[in-house]
PDB file of C-alpha atoms and ligand atoms in Angstrom:
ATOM      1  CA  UNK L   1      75.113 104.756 -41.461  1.00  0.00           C
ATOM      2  CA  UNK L   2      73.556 101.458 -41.578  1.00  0.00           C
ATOM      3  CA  UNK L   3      76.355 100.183 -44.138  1.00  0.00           C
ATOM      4  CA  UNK L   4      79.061 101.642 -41.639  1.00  0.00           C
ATOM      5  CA  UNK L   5      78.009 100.070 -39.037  1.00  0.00           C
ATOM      6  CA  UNK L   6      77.383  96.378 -40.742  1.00  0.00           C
ATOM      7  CA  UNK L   7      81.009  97.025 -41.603  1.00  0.00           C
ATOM      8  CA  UNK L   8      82.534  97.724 -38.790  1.00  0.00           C
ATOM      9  CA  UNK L   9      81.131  94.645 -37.159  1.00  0.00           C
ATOM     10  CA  UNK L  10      82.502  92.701 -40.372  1.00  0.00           C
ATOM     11  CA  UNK L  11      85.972  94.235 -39.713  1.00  0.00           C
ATOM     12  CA  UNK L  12      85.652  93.304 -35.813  1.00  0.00           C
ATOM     13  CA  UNK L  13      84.517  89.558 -37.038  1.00  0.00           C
ATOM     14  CA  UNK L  14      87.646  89.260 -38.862  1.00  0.00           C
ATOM     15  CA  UNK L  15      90.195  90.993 -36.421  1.00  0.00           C
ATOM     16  CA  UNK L  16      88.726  88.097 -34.152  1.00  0.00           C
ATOM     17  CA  UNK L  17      89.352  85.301 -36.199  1.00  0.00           C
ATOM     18  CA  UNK L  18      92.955  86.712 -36.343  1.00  0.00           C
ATOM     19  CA  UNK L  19      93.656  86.742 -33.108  1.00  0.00           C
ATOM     20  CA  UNK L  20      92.524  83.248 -32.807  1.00  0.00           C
ATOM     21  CA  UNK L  21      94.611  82.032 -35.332  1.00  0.00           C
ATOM     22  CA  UNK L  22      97.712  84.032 -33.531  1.00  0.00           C
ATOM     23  CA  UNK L  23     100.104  81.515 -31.415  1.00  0.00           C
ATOM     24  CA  UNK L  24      98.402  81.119 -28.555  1.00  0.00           C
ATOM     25  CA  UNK L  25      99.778  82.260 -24.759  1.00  0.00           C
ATOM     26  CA  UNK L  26     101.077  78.985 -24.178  1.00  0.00           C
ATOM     27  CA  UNK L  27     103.489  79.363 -26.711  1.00  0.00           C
ATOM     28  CA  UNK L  28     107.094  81.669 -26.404  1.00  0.00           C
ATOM     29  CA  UNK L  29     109.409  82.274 -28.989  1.00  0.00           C
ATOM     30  CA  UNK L  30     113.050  83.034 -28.414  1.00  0.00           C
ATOM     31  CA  UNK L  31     115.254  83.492 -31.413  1.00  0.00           C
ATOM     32  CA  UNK L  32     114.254  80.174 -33.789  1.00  0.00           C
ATOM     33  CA  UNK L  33     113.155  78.212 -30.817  1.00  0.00           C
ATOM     34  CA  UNK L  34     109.381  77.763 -30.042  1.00  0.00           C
ATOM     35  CA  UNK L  35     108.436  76.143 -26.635  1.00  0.00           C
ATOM     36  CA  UNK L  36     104.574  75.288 -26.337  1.00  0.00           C
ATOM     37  CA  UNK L  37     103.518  74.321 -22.826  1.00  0.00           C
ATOM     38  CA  UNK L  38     101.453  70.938 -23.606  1.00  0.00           C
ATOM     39  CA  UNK L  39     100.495  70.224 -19.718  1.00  0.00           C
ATOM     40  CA  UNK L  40     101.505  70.549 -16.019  1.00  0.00           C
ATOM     41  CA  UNK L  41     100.498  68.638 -13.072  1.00  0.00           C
ATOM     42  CA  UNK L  42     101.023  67.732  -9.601  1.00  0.00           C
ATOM     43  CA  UNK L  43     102.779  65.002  -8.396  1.00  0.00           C
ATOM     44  CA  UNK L  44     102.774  62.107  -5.119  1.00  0.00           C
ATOM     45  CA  UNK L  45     106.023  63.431  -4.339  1.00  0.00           C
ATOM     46  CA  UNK L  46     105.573  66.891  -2.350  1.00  0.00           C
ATOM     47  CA  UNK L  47     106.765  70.187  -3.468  1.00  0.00           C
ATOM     48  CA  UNK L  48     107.240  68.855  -7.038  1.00  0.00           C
ATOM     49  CA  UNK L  49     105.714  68.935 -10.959  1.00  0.00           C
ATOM     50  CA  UNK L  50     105.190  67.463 -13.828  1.00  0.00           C
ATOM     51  CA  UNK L  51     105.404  69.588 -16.833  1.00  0.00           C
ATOM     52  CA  UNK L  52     105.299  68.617 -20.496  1.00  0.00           C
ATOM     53  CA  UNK L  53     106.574  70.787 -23.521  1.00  0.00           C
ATOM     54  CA  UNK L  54     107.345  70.454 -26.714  1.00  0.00           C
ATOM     55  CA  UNK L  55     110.462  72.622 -27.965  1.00  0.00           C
ATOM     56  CA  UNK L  56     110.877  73.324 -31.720  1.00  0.00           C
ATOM     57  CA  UNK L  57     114.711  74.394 -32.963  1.00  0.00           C
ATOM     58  CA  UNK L  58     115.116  75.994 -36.356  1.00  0.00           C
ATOM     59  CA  UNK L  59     118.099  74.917 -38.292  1.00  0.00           C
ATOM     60  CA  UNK L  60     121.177  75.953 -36.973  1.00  0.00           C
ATOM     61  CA  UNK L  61     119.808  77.249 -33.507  1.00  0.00           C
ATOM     62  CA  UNK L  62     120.899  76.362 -29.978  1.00  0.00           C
ATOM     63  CA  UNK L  63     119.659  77.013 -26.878  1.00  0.00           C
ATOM     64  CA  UNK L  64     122.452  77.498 -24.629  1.00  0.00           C
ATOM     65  CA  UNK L  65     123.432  76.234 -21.691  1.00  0.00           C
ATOM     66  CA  UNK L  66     121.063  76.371 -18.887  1.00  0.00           C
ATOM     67  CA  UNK L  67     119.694  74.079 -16.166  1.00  0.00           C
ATOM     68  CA  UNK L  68     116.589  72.864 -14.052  1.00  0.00           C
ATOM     69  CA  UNK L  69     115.323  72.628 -10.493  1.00  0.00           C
ATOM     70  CA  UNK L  70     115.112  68.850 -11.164  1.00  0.00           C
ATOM     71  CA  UNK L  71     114.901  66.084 -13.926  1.00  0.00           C
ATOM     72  CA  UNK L  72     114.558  66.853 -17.665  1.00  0.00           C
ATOM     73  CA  UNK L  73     113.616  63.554 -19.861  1.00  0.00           C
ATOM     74  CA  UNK L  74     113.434  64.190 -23.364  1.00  0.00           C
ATOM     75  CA  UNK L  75     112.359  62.041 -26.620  1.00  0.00           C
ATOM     76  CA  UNK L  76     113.366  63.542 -29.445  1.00  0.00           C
ATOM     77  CA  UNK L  77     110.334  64.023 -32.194  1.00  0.00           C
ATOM     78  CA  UNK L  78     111.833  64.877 -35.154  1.00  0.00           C
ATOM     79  CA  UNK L  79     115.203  66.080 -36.753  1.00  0.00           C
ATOM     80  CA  UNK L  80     118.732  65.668 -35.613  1.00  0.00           C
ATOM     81  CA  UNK L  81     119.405  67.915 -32.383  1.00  0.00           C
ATOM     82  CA  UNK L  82     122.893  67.235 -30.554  1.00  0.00           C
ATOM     83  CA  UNK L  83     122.788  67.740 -26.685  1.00  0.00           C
ATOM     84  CA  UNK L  84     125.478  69.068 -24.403  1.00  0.00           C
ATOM     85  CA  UNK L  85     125.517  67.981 -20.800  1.00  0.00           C
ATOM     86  CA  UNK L  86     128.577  70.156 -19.381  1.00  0.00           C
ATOM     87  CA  UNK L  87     131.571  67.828 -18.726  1.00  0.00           C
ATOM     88  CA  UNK L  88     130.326  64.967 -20.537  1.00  0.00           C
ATOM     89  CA  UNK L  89     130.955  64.395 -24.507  1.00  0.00           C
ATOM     90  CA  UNK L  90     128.266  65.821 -27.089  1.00  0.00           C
ATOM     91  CA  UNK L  91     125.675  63.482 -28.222  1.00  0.00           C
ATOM     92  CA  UNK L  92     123.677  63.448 -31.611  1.00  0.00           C
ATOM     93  CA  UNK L  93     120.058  62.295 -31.044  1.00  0.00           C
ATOM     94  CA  UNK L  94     117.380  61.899 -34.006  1.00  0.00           C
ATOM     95  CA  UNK L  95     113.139  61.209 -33.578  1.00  0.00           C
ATOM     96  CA  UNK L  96     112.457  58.734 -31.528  1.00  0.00           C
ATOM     97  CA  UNK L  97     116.107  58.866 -28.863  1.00  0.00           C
ATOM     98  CA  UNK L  98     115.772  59.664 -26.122  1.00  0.00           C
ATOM     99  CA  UNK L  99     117.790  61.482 -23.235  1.00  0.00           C
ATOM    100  CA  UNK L 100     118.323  62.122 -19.940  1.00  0.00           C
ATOM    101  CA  UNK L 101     119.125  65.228 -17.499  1.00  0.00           C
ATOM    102  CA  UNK L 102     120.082  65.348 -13.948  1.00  0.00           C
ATOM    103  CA  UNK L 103     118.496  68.094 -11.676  1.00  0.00           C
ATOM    104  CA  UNK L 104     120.648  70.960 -11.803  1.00  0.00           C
ATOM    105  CA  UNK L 105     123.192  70.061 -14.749  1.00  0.00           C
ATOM    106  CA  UNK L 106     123.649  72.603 -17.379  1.00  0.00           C
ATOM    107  CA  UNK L 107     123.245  71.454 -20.819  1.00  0.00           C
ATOM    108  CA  UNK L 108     122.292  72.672 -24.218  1.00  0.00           C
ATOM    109  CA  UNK L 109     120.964  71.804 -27.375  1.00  0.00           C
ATOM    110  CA  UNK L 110     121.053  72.520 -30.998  1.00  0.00           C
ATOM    111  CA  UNK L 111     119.795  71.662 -34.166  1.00  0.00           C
ATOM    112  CA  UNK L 112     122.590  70.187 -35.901  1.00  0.00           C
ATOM    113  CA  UNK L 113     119.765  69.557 -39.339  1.00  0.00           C
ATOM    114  CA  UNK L 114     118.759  70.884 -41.977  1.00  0.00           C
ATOM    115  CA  UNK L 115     115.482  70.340 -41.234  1.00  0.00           C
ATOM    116  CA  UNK L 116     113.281  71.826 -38.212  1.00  0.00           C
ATOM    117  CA  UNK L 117     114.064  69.563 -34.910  1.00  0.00           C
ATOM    118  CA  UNK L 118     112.135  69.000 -32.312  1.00  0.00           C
ATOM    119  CA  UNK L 119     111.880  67.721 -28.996  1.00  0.00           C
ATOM    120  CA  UNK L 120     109.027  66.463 -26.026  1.00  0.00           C
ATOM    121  CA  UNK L 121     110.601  67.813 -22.938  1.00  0.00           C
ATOM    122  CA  UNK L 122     109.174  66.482 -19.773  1.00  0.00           C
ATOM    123  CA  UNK L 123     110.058  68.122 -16.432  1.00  0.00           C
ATOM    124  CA  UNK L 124     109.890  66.745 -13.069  1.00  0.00           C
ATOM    125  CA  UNK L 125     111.106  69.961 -11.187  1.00  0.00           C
ATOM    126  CA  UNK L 126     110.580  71.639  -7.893  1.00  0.00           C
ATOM    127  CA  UNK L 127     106.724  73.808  -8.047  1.00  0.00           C
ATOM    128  CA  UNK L 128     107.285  77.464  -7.875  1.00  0.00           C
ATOM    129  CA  UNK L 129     110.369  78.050  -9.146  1.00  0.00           C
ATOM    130  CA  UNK L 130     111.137  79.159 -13.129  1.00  0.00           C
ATOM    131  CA  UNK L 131     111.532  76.175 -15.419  1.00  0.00           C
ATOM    132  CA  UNK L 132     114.690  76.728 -16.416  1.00  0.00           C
ATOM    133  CA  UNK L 133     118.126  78.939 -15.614  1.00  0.00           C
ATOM    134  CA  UNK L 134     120.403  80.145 -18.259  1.00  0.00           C
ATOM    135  CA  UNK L 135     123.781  79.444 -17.185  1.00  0.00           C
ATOM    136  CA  UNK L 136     125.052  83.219 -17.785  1.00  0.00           C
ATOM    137  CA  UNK L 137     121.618  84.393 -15.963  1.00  0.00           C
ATOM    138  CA  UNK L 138     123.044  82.430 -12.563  1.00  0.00           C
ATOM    139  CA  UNK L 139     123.046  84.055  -9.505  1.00  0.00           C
ATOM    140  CA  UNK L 140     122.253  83.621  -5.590  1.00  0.00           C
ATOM    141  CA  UNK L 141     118.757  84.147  -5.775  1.00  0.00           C
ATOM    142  CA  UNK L 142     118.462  81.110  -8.427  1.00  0.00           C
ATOM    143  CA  UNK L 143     121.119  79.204  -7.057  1.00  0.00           C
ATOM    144  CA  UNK L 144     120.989  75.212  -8.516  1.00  0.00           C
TER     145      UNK L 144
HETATM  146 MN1  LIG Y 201     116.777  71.643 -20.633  1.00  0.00          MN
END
């Protein structure tokens, strides 16, 4: 019984470690893209964030268009990732480019490598609302 026991708390010790070693909460996967919140914080201007992520891209995927409730400025870490700002021409960006999106304009990006690509997304967008809006997920209540 003793044995058991000493076991069982073995077996917990390791399921623990596991979990720890999981991706945390802060990170969400969608289809070859991982996001990891980094930080978030309030600004002087009222009503408005900061908020810091980095985005990872497999090669090959794109995250479609979609848009904020404010500024996106992004510097580009690693890899080759081409951005689409709807109405504008494409652009090919590699580490250390950087780019810039107005509030509100849908754009998308991809990882146009062979390599993983990745991206430090900062966000100065209105507090409250969702980060971002997929363009096909657009309605009233989310209105831009
Ligand atoms: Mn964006």
């Amino acid at each position: 019984m003793k044995i058991y026991r000493k076991s069982l708390l073995t077996l917990i010790s390791i399921l623990s470690l596991l979990v720890l070693f999981l991706p945390g909460a802060a990170k969400a996967q969608q289809s070859g893209i991982t996001r990891t919140d980094l930080q978030r914080h309030d600004i002087s201007v009222a009503g408005y964030e900061a908020i810091q992520v980095r985005v990872d891209f497999k090669p090959g995927i794109e995250f479609g268009l979609h848009a904020h409730f404010g500024e996106e400025i992004i510097y580009v870490l690693e890899g080759i990732l081409e951005y689409d700002i709807e109405g504008n021409p494409p652009v090919k960006l590699k580490a250390g480019d950087v780019f810039f999106v107005p509030a509100g304009k849908y754009h998308s990006a991809k990882n146009i490598g062979n390599n993983n690509a990745a991206e430090l997304a900062t966000y100065i967008v209105e507090k409250g609302k969702q980060i971002l809006v997929m363009k096909e997920q657009d309605h009233s209540k989310n209105k831009l």
